[in-house]
Short mmCIF file of C-alpha atoms and ligand atoms in Angstrom, two decimals:
data_model
loop_
_atom_site.label_atom_id
_atom_site.label_comp_id
_atom_site.label_asym_id
_atom_site.label_seq_id
_atom_site.Cartn_x
_atom_site.Cartn_y
_atom_site.Cartn_z
CA MET A 104 -55.53 60.11 -23.27
CA ALA A 105 -56.74 59.34 -19.74
CA ARG A 106 -56.46 55.72 -18.71
CA VAL A 107 -59.28 53.52 -17.41
CA LEU A 108 -59.02 50.23 -15.54
CA SER A 109 -61.73 47.98 -14.14
CA GLY A 110 -62.59 44.35 -13.59
CA ILE A 111 -65.24 41.92 -12.45
CA GLN A 112 -64.82 38.71 -10.47
CA PRO A 113 -65.82 35.43 -12.15
CA SER A 114 -67.45 34.38 -8.89
CA GLY A 115 -70.88 33.56 -10.30
CA GLN A 116 -73.32 34.62 -13.00
CA LEU A 117 -73.00 38.34 -13.75
CA THR A 118 -76.02 40.35 -12.65
CA LEU A 119 -77.84 43.44 -13.78
CA GLY A 120 -76.01 45.17 -10.89
CA ASN A 121 -72.64 44.40 -12.50
CA TYR A 122 -74.02 45.61 -15.83
CA ILE A 123 -75.45 48.91 -14.61
CA GLY A 124 -72.75 49.61 -12.03
CA ALA A 125 -69.79 48.68 -14.19
CA ILE A 126 -70.10 47.24 -17.72
CA GLN A 127 -72.34 49.99 -19.15
CA ASN A 128 -69.63 52.46 -18.20
CA PHE A 129 -66.87 50.24 -19.62
CA VAL A 130 -68.55 50.65 -23.00
CA LYS A 131 -69.21 54.37 -22.58
CA LEU A 132 -65.61 55.18 -21.68
CA GLN A 133 -63.79 53.26 -24.39
CA ASP A 134 -64.26 55.83 -27.18
CA GLU A 135 -62.29 58.56 -25.47
CA HIS A 136 -59.97 56.72 -23.10
CA GLU A 137 -57.30 54.06 -23.13
CA CYS A 138 -59.12 51.20 -21.41
CA PHE A 139 -58.01 48.01 -19.66
CA TYR A 140 -60.81 45.64 -18.66
CA MET A 141 -59.98 42.38 -16.95
CA VAL A 142 -61.66 39.36 -15.44
CA VAL A 143 -60.29 39.28 -11.89
CA ASP A 144 -59.86 35.57 -11.27
CA LEU A 145 -57.20 36.11 -8.57
CA HIS A 146 -59.86 38.01 -6.58
CA ALA A 147 -62.48 35.31 -7.13
CA VAL A 148 -60.35 32.72 -5.31
CA THR A 149 -60.40 34.74 -2.09
CA VAL A 150 -63.38 32.47 -1.43
CA PRO A 151 -63.21 28.80 -2.50
CA GLN A 152 -64.23 28.19 -6.15
CA ASP A 153 -64.91 24.92 -7.91
CA PRO A 154 -62.12 24.66 -10.58
CA ALA A 155 -64.43 23.69 -13.47
CA ALA A 156 -66.91 26.43 -12.54
CA LEU A 157 -64.13 29.00 -12.25
CA ARG A 158 -62.86 28.19 -15.77
CA GLU A 159 -66.35 28.40 -17.22
CA GLN A 160 -67.25 31.63 -15.40
CA THR A 161 -63.96 33.28 -16.37
CA GLU A 162 -64.67 32.68 -20.06
CA SER A 163 -68.28 33.65 -19.58
CA VAL A 164 -67.43 37.04 -18.01
CA ALA A 165 -64.97 37.83 -20.82
CA ALA A 166 -67.59 36.86 -23.44
CA LEU A 167 -70.15 39.06 -21.67
CA TYR A 168 -67.80 42.06 -21.90
CA LEU A 169 -67.69 41.54 -25.67
CA ALA A 170 -71.41 40.87 -25.92
CA ALA A 171 -72.17 44.07 -24.00
CA GLY A 172 -70.15 46.09 -26.49
CA VAL A 173 -66.62 46.28 -25.09
CA ASP A 174 -64.60 46.46 -28.28
CA PRO A 175 -61.23 44.67 -28.33
CA LYS A 176 -59.96 47.11 -30.98
CA LYS A 177 -60.38 49.92 -28.47
CA SER A 178 -59.95 48.20 -25.10
CA ALA A 179 -57.54 45.58 -23.78
CA ILE A 180 -59.67 42.68 -22.50
CA PHE A 181 -57.75 40.11 -20.48
CA ILE A 182 -57.66 37.69 -17.57
CA GLN A 183 -55.94 39.02 -14.44
CA SER A 184 -53.88 35.84 -13.83
CA HIS A 185 -52.50 36.04 -17.39
CA VAL A 186 -50.55 39.11 -16.23
CA PRO A 187 -48.51 37.83 -13.27
CA ALA A 188 -47.23 41.35 -12.47
CA HIS A 189 -50.59 41.97 -10.69
CA ALA A 190 -49.74 39.43 -8.02
CA GLU A 191 -46.24 40.83 -7.61
CA LEU A 192 -47.41 44.42 -7.11
CA GLY A 193 -50.24 43.07 -4.95
CA TRP A 194 -47.67 41.74 -2.50
CA ILE A 195 -45.85 45.07 -2.46
CA MET A 196 -49.13 46.91 -1.76
CA THR A 197 -49.84 44.48 1.09
CA THR A 198 -46.55 45.50 2.70
CA LEU A 199 -47.65 49.16 2.55
CA ALA A 200 -51.09 48.67 4.08
CA TYR A 201 -51.97 48.66 7.79
CA MET A 202 -54.14 45.98 9.43
CA GLY A 203 -56.41 48.71 10.85
CA GLU A 204 -57.27 50.18 7.47
CA LEU A 205 -58.03 46.74 6.01
CA GLU A 206 -60.19 45.84 9.02
CA ARG A 207 -62.31 48.94 8.36
CA MET A 208 -63.34 47.82 4.86
CA THR A 209 -67.12 47.38 4.74
CA GLN A 210 -67.00 44.61 2.15
CA TYR A 211 -64.60 42.62 4.35
CA LYS A 212 -66.89 43.08 7.35
CA GLU A 213 -69.95 42.02 5.34
CA LYS A 214 -68.30 38.97 3.79
CA THR A 215 -66.90 37.74 7.10
CA ALA A 216 -69.85 38.54 9.39
CA GLY A 217 -70.57 35.58 11.65
CA LYS A 218 -67.65 33.51 10.29
CA THR A 219 -64.91 32.07 12.47
CA SER A 220 -62.48 30.86 9.76
CA ILE A 221 -61.72 33.86 7.60
CA PRO A 222 -59.48 33.39 4.54
CA ALA A 223 -56.48 35.76 4.69
CA GLY A 224 -57.02 36.47 0.98
CA LEU A 225 -60.35 38.10 1.76
CA PHE A 226 -58.57 40.40 4.20
CA VAL A 227 -55.88 41.55 1.74
CA TYR A 228 -58.22 41.69 -1.27
CA PRO A 229 -58.14 45.54 -1.35
CA THR A 230 -54.34 45.61 -1.63
CA LEU A 231 -54.49 43.43 -4.75
CA MET A 232 -57.22 45.70 -6.09
CA ALA A 233 -54.95 48.69 -5.43
CA ALA A 234 -52.20 46.96 -7.41
CA ASP A 235 -54.63 46.24 -10.28
CA ILE A 236 -55.37 49.94 -10.62
CA LEU A 237 -51.95 51.43 -9.92
CA ILE A 238 -50.09 49.04 -12.19
CA TYR A 239 -51.72 50.83 -15.17
CA ASN A 240 -51.52 54.29 -13.56
CA ALA A 241 -55.27 54.49 -14.19
CA ASP A 242 -56.96 57.90 -13.96
CA LEU A 243 -60.52 56.57 -13.83
CA VAL A 244 -62.05 53.41 -12.40
CA PRO A 245 -65.65 52.64 -13.41
CA VAL A 246 -67.14 50.90 -10.37
CA GLY A 247 -70.36 50.62 -8.44
CA ASP A 248 -70.76 52.42 -5.15
CA ASP A 249 -69.71 49.31 -3.17
CA GLN A 250 -66.13 49.64 -4.42
CA LYS A 251 -65.68 53.32 -3.53
CA GLN A 252 -64.04 52.57 -0.19
CA HIS A 253 -61.50 50.25 -1.84
CA LEU A 254 -60.67 53.01 -4.27
CA GLU A 255 -60.07 55.45 -1.43
CA LEU A 256 -57.64 52.94 0.09
CA THR A 257 -55.92 52.66 -3.30
CA ARG A 258 -55.37 56.42 -3.31
CA ASP A 259 -53.99 56.27 0.25
CA LEU A 260 -51.54 53.50 -0.68
CA ALA A 261 -50.44 55.36 -3.80
CA GLU A 262 -49.80 58.52 -1.78
CA ARG A 263 -47.91 56.54 0.85
CA PHE A 264 -45.70 54.96 -1.80
CA ASN A 265 -45.10 58.29 -3.54
CA LYS A 266 -44.12 59.94 -0.26
CA ARG A 267 -41.75 57.15 0.73
CA TYR A 268 -40.11 56.38 -2.60
CA GLY A 269 -40.76 59.37 -4.85
CA GLU A 270 -43.59 60.30 -7.24
CA THR A 271 -44.54 57.04 -9.02
CA PHE A 272 -48.32 56.54 -9.06
CA ARG A 273 -51.21 58.66 -10.29
CA LEU A 274 -54.17 58.95 -7.89
CA PRO A 275 -57.22 57.31 -9.51
CA GLU A 276 -60.80 58.66 -9.39
CA PRO A 277 -63.96 56.54 -9.26
CA TYR A 278 -66.38 56.81 -12.20
CA MET A 279 -69.89 55.92 -11.11
CA PRO A 280 -73.37 56.11 -12.61
CA LYS A 281 -75.41 58.96 -11.08
CA VAL A 282 -78.42 56.71 -10.54
CA GLY A 283 -78.01 52.98 -9.96
CA ALA A 284 -74.48 53.05 -8.56
CA ARG A 285 -75.83 50.45 -6.16
CA ILE A 286 -78.55 48.17 -7.53
CA MET A 287 -80.21 46.37 -4.66
CA SER A 288 -81.48 42.79 -4.21
CA LEU A 289 -84.94 42.06 -5.57
CA ASP A 290 -85.90 40.28 -2.36
CA ASP A 291 -84.32 42.70 0.11
CA PRO A 292 -83.67 46.34 -0.83
CA THR A 293 -81.26 46.80 2.09
CA LYS A 294 -78.72 44.43 0.46
CA LYS A 295 -76.93 45.02 -2.82
CA MET A 296 -77.70 42.76 -5.76
CA SER A 297 -74.88 40.23 -5.70
CA LYS A 298 -73.93 37.36 -7.98
CA SER A 299 -72.84 35.20 -5.04
CA ASN A 300 -76.20 35.50 -3.26
CA PRO A 301 -77.43 31.89 -2.83
CA ASN A 302 -81.01 32.96 -3.67
CA PRO A 303 -81.26 33.34 -7.49
CA ASN A 304 -84.52 35.30 -7.10
CA SER A 305 -82.51 38.10 -5.47
CA TYR A 306 -80.79 39.00 -8.76
CA ILE A 307 -81.35 39.15 -12.48
CA ALA A 308 -78.51 37.32 -14.19
CA LEU A 309 -77.45 38.74 -17.55
CA LEU A 310 -78.03 35.28 -19.01
CA ASP A 311 -81.47 34.68 -17.48
CA GLU A 312 -84.12 33.61 -20.02
CA PRO A 313 -86.79 36.28 -20.74
CA ASP A 314 -89.46 34.34 -18.86
CA VAL A 315 -87.22 33.97 -15.84
CA ILE A 316 -86.62 37.74 -15.88
CA ARG A 317 -90.38 38.39 -16.06
CA ARG A 318 -91.02 36.00 -13.16
CA LYS A 319 -88.26 37.46 -10.98
CA ILE A 320 -89.49 41.03 -11.51
CA ALA A 321 -93.11 40.03 -10.85
CA ARG A 322 -91.96 38.52 -7.55
CA ALA A 323 -89.67 41.41 -6.54
CA VAL A 324 -90.64 42.97 -3.24
CA THR A 325 -92.28 46.41 -3.31
CA ASP A 326 -93.13 48.87 -0.54
CA SER A 327 -96.41 49.66 1.13
CA GLY A 328 -98.62 52.10 -0.75
CA ARG A 329 -99.00 51.97 -4.53
CA GLU A 330 -97.20 55.06 -5.78
CA VAL A 331 -94.30 54.67 -8.25
CA LYS A 332 -92.14 57.31 -6.59
CA TYR A 333 -88.35 57.57 -6.27
CA ASP A 334 -87.59 57.90 -2.56
CA PRO A 335 -84.70 55.63 -1.52
CA GLU A 336 -85.34 56.28 2.20
CA ALA A 337 -89.09 55.70 2.41
CA LYS A 338 -89.58 53.48 -0.67
CA ALA A 339 -86.30 51.58 -1.05
CA ALA A 340 -87.66 48.63 -3.05
CA VAL A 341 -89.62 50.67 -5.61
CA SER A 342 -86.79 53.21 -5.93
CA ASN A 343 -84.45 50.35 -6.82
CA LEU A 344 -86.86 49.13 -9.51
CA ILE A 345 -87.15 52.70 -10.83
CA SER A 346 -83.33 52.92 -11.13
CA ILE A 347 -83.28 49.68 -13.10
CA TYR A 348 -86.11 50.93 -15.33
CA ALA A 349 -84.36 54.27 -15.96
CA HIS A 350 -81.14 52.52 -17.02
CA CYS A 351 -82.76 49.91 -19.21
CA ALA A 352 -85.22 52.28 -20.91
CA GLY A 353 -82.64 55.08 -21.18
CA VAL A 354 -84.89 57.65 -19.45
CA THR A 355 -84.63 59.75 -16.30
CA VAL A 356 -86.08 58.82 -12.94
CA GLU A 357 -88.52 61.75 -13.23
CA GLU A 358 -89.74 60.41 -16.56
CA VAL A 359 -90.42 57.01 -14.98
CA GLU A 360 -92.43 58.66 -12.17
CA ARG A 361 -94.38 60.69 -14.73
CA ARG A 362 -95.23 57.62 -16.85
CA TYR A 363 -96.74 55.73 -13.90
CA GLU A 364 -98.41 58.54 -12.03
CA GLY A 365 -101.59 57.19 -10.42
CA GLN A 366 -101.15 53.72 -11.95
CA GLY A 367 -99.85 51.48 -9.15
CA TYR A 368 -97.13 48.86 -9.27
CA GLY A 369 -98.68 46.22 -11.59
CA GLN A 370 -98.25 47.90 -14.98
CA PHE A 371 -94.91 49.42 -13.90
CA LYS A 372 -93.46 46.00 -13.10
CA LYS A 373 -94.75 44.47 -16.35
CA ASP A 374 -93.17 47.25 -18.42
CA LEU A 375 -89.98 47.12 -16.39
CA ALA A 376 -89.59 43.42 -17.21
CA GLU A 377 -90.00 44.16 -20.94
CA HIS A 378 -87.35 46.92 -20.81
CA VAL A 379 -84.91 44.57 -19.09
CA VAL A 380 -85.64 41.81 -21.62
CA ALA A 381 -85.15 44.30 -24.49
CA VAL A 382 -81.64 45.08 -23.19
CA LEU A 383 -80.63 41.53 -22.34
CA GLU A 384 -82.05 39.54 -25.29
CA PRO A 385 -79.71 41.00 -27.95
CA LEU A 386 -76.80 40.79 -25.49
CA GLN A 387 -77.55 37.09 -24.95
CA LYS A 388 -77.70 36.46 -28.69
CA ARG A 389 -74.27 38.05 -29.20
CA TYR A 390 -72.97 36.11 -26.19
CA ARG A 391 -74.00 32.78 -27.74
CA GLU A 392 -72.30 33.72 -31.03
CA ILE A 393 -69.09 34.68 -29.24
CA ARG A 394 -69.01 31.48 -27.16
CA GLY A 395 -69.51 29.46 -30.35
CA SER A 396 -66.58 31.10 -32.15
CA GLY A 397 -62.80 31.09 -31.58
CA GLU A 398 -62.78 34.86 -31.15
CA LEU A 399 -62.36 34.91 -27.39
CA VAL A 400 -59.03 33.06 -27.31
CA ARG A 401 -57.47 35.58 -29.69
CA VAL A 402 -58.95 38.60 -27.90
CA LEU A 403 -57.68 37.43 -24.50
CA LYS A 404 -54.20 36.69 -25.83
CA GLU A 405 -53.85 40.11 -27.44
CA GLY A 406 -55.36 41.79 -24.38
CA ALA A 407 -52.87 40.11 -22.03
CA GLU A 408 -49.96 41.15 -24.26
CA ARG A 409 -51.06 44.80 -24.27
CA ALA A 410 -51.66 44.79 -20.52
CA SER A 411 -48.38 42.98 -19.69
CA ALA A 412 -46.31 45.54 -21.58
CA VAL A 413 -47.62 48.33 -19.32
CA ALA A 414 -47.78 46.31 -16.09
CA GLU A 415 -44.24 44.97 -16.32
CA ARG A 416 -42.84 48.47 -16.86
CA THR A 417 -44.59 49.73 -13.71
CA VAL A 418 -43.40 46.85 -11.56
CA ALA A 419 -39.82 47.27 -12.78
CA LEU A 420 -39.93 50.96 -11.80
CA VAL A 421 -41.50 50.22 -8.42
CA LYS A 422 -38.84 47.62 -7.61
CA GLU A 423 -36.06 49.95 -8.65
CA ARG A 424 -37.47 52.76 -6.46
CA MET A 425 -37.75 50.38 -3.50
CA GLY A 426 -34.20 49.12 -3.81
CA PHE A 427 -34.74 45.60 -5.13
CA LEU A 428 -31.54 44.33 -6.73
CA PRO A 429 -32.23 43.91 -10.47
CA PRO A 430 -31.41 40.53 -12.04
CA ALA A 431 -28.07 40.45 -13.88
N1 AQP B 223 -75.47 45.68 -7.04
C1 AQP B 223 -74.58 46.40 -7.70
N2 AQP B 223 -74.89 47.64 -8.12
C2 AQP B 223 -73.99 48.40 -8.82
N3 AQP B 223 -72.75 47.95 -9.12
C3 AQP B 223 -72.40 46.72 -8.72
N4 AQP B 223 -71.28 45.99 -8.85
C4 AQP B 223 -71.44 44.78 -8.27
N5 AQP B 223 -72.67 44.70 -7.75
C5 AQP B 223 -73.29 45.88 -7.99
C6 AQP B 223 -70.09 46.47 -9.54
O1 AQP B 223 -69.69 45.44 -10.44
C7 AQP B 223 -68.27 45.42 -10.50
C8 AQP B 223 -67.76 44.04 -10.30
O2 AQP B 223 -67.84 43.62 -9.00
P1 AQP B 223 -67.05 42.34 -8.53
O3 AQP B 223 -67.53 41.14 -9.19
O4 AQP B 223 -65.59 42.56 -8.68
O5 AQP B 223 -67.33 42.29 -7.03
P2 AQP B 223 -68.54 42.72 -6.21
O6 AQP B 223 -68.64 44.21 -6.16
O7 AQP B 223 -68.38 42.02 -4.89
O8 AQP B 223 -69.77 42.15 -7.05
P3 AQP B 223 -70.80 41.04 -6.66
O9 AQP B 223 -71.72 40.81 -7.81
O10 AQP B 223 -71.43 41.37 -5.35
O11 AQP B 223 -69.86 39.79 -6.53
P4 AQP B 223 -69.69 38.79 -5.34
O12 AQP B 223 -71.08 38.34 -5.00
O13 AQP B 223 -68.83 37.70 -5.89
O14 AQP B 223 -69.01 39.54 -4.22
C9 AQP B 223 -67.76 46.42 -9.46
O15 AQP B 223 -67.46 47.61 -10.15
C10 AQP B 223 -68.94 46.63 -8.57
O16 AQP B 223 -68.94 47.91 -8.00
#
């Protein structure tokens, strides 16, 4: 069975971008693959986090996985820092990477633009991500388009290791949605929807109340003209809303265009809000039930045990291949 690995940072409230770009595929893949889904808290601290908020968000992300339909009987759900082998292989990957290739990472450039004090963790983030994936010898990584470059680096590091020390790692492939691999901000369609954006009107949080969702969509920027037409170049804002609609209503982009032919943006936006609410309301209900039960503690413990068994084996092999002296 092919193996799948992915994770999300507990660096804020999860957004519809995280859901469409990643979590929907987590659920889709778990029936026919061996899946490992983690909450990547070690990545979140590459920028400063308030300790109480980090604890709350870490639990919240794990509960959202369950609420969205990730099934702990099929998938290992765990917290990255509960499997210390990630940090150990992360260091080893850092020693394989070159400064130049890390400096080329778009996400690093975006997150550090205009800053003078840049945390070193932000710079080496992709080497820890490479370790996260390679430690499970994952075949597939469900991610949004923004993570594709990091995945390419992961493949390069795996190949470098294999060449130097002998065949050890499988080369992972990205698994992305065809439409909506990059959901854009509601207030600026040139930026991706991001949970750490300081403007909450730029994203729909998975836990936003229905009325908040309706208000945010009503306010979302559109393009000039009034045609509901998918054209990411000329009509970036409306195309983004069409992608969201298509995902939430479970229809194609062409079907969305057909439904709103000659109707303008008003009705389209109203219906879009209702489709988003219809997806998120039941998810929120399940989320509240999960948070109110003791289920999460058990799921995360079992998930970490399953993940550790695989991760520790990989790290032991890597260290042996590299010539680390084993403990007596
Ligand atoms: N806007 C998006 N469209 C499609 N996919 C997205 N993802 C994130 N935003 C979008 C996918 O969600 C997964 C988790 O991402 P992450 O939390 O590890 O980091 P990120 O990509 O940096 O996500 P955010 O929301 O933008 O977080 P912050 O603001 O903390 O940096 C990944 O698979 C990502 O592709």
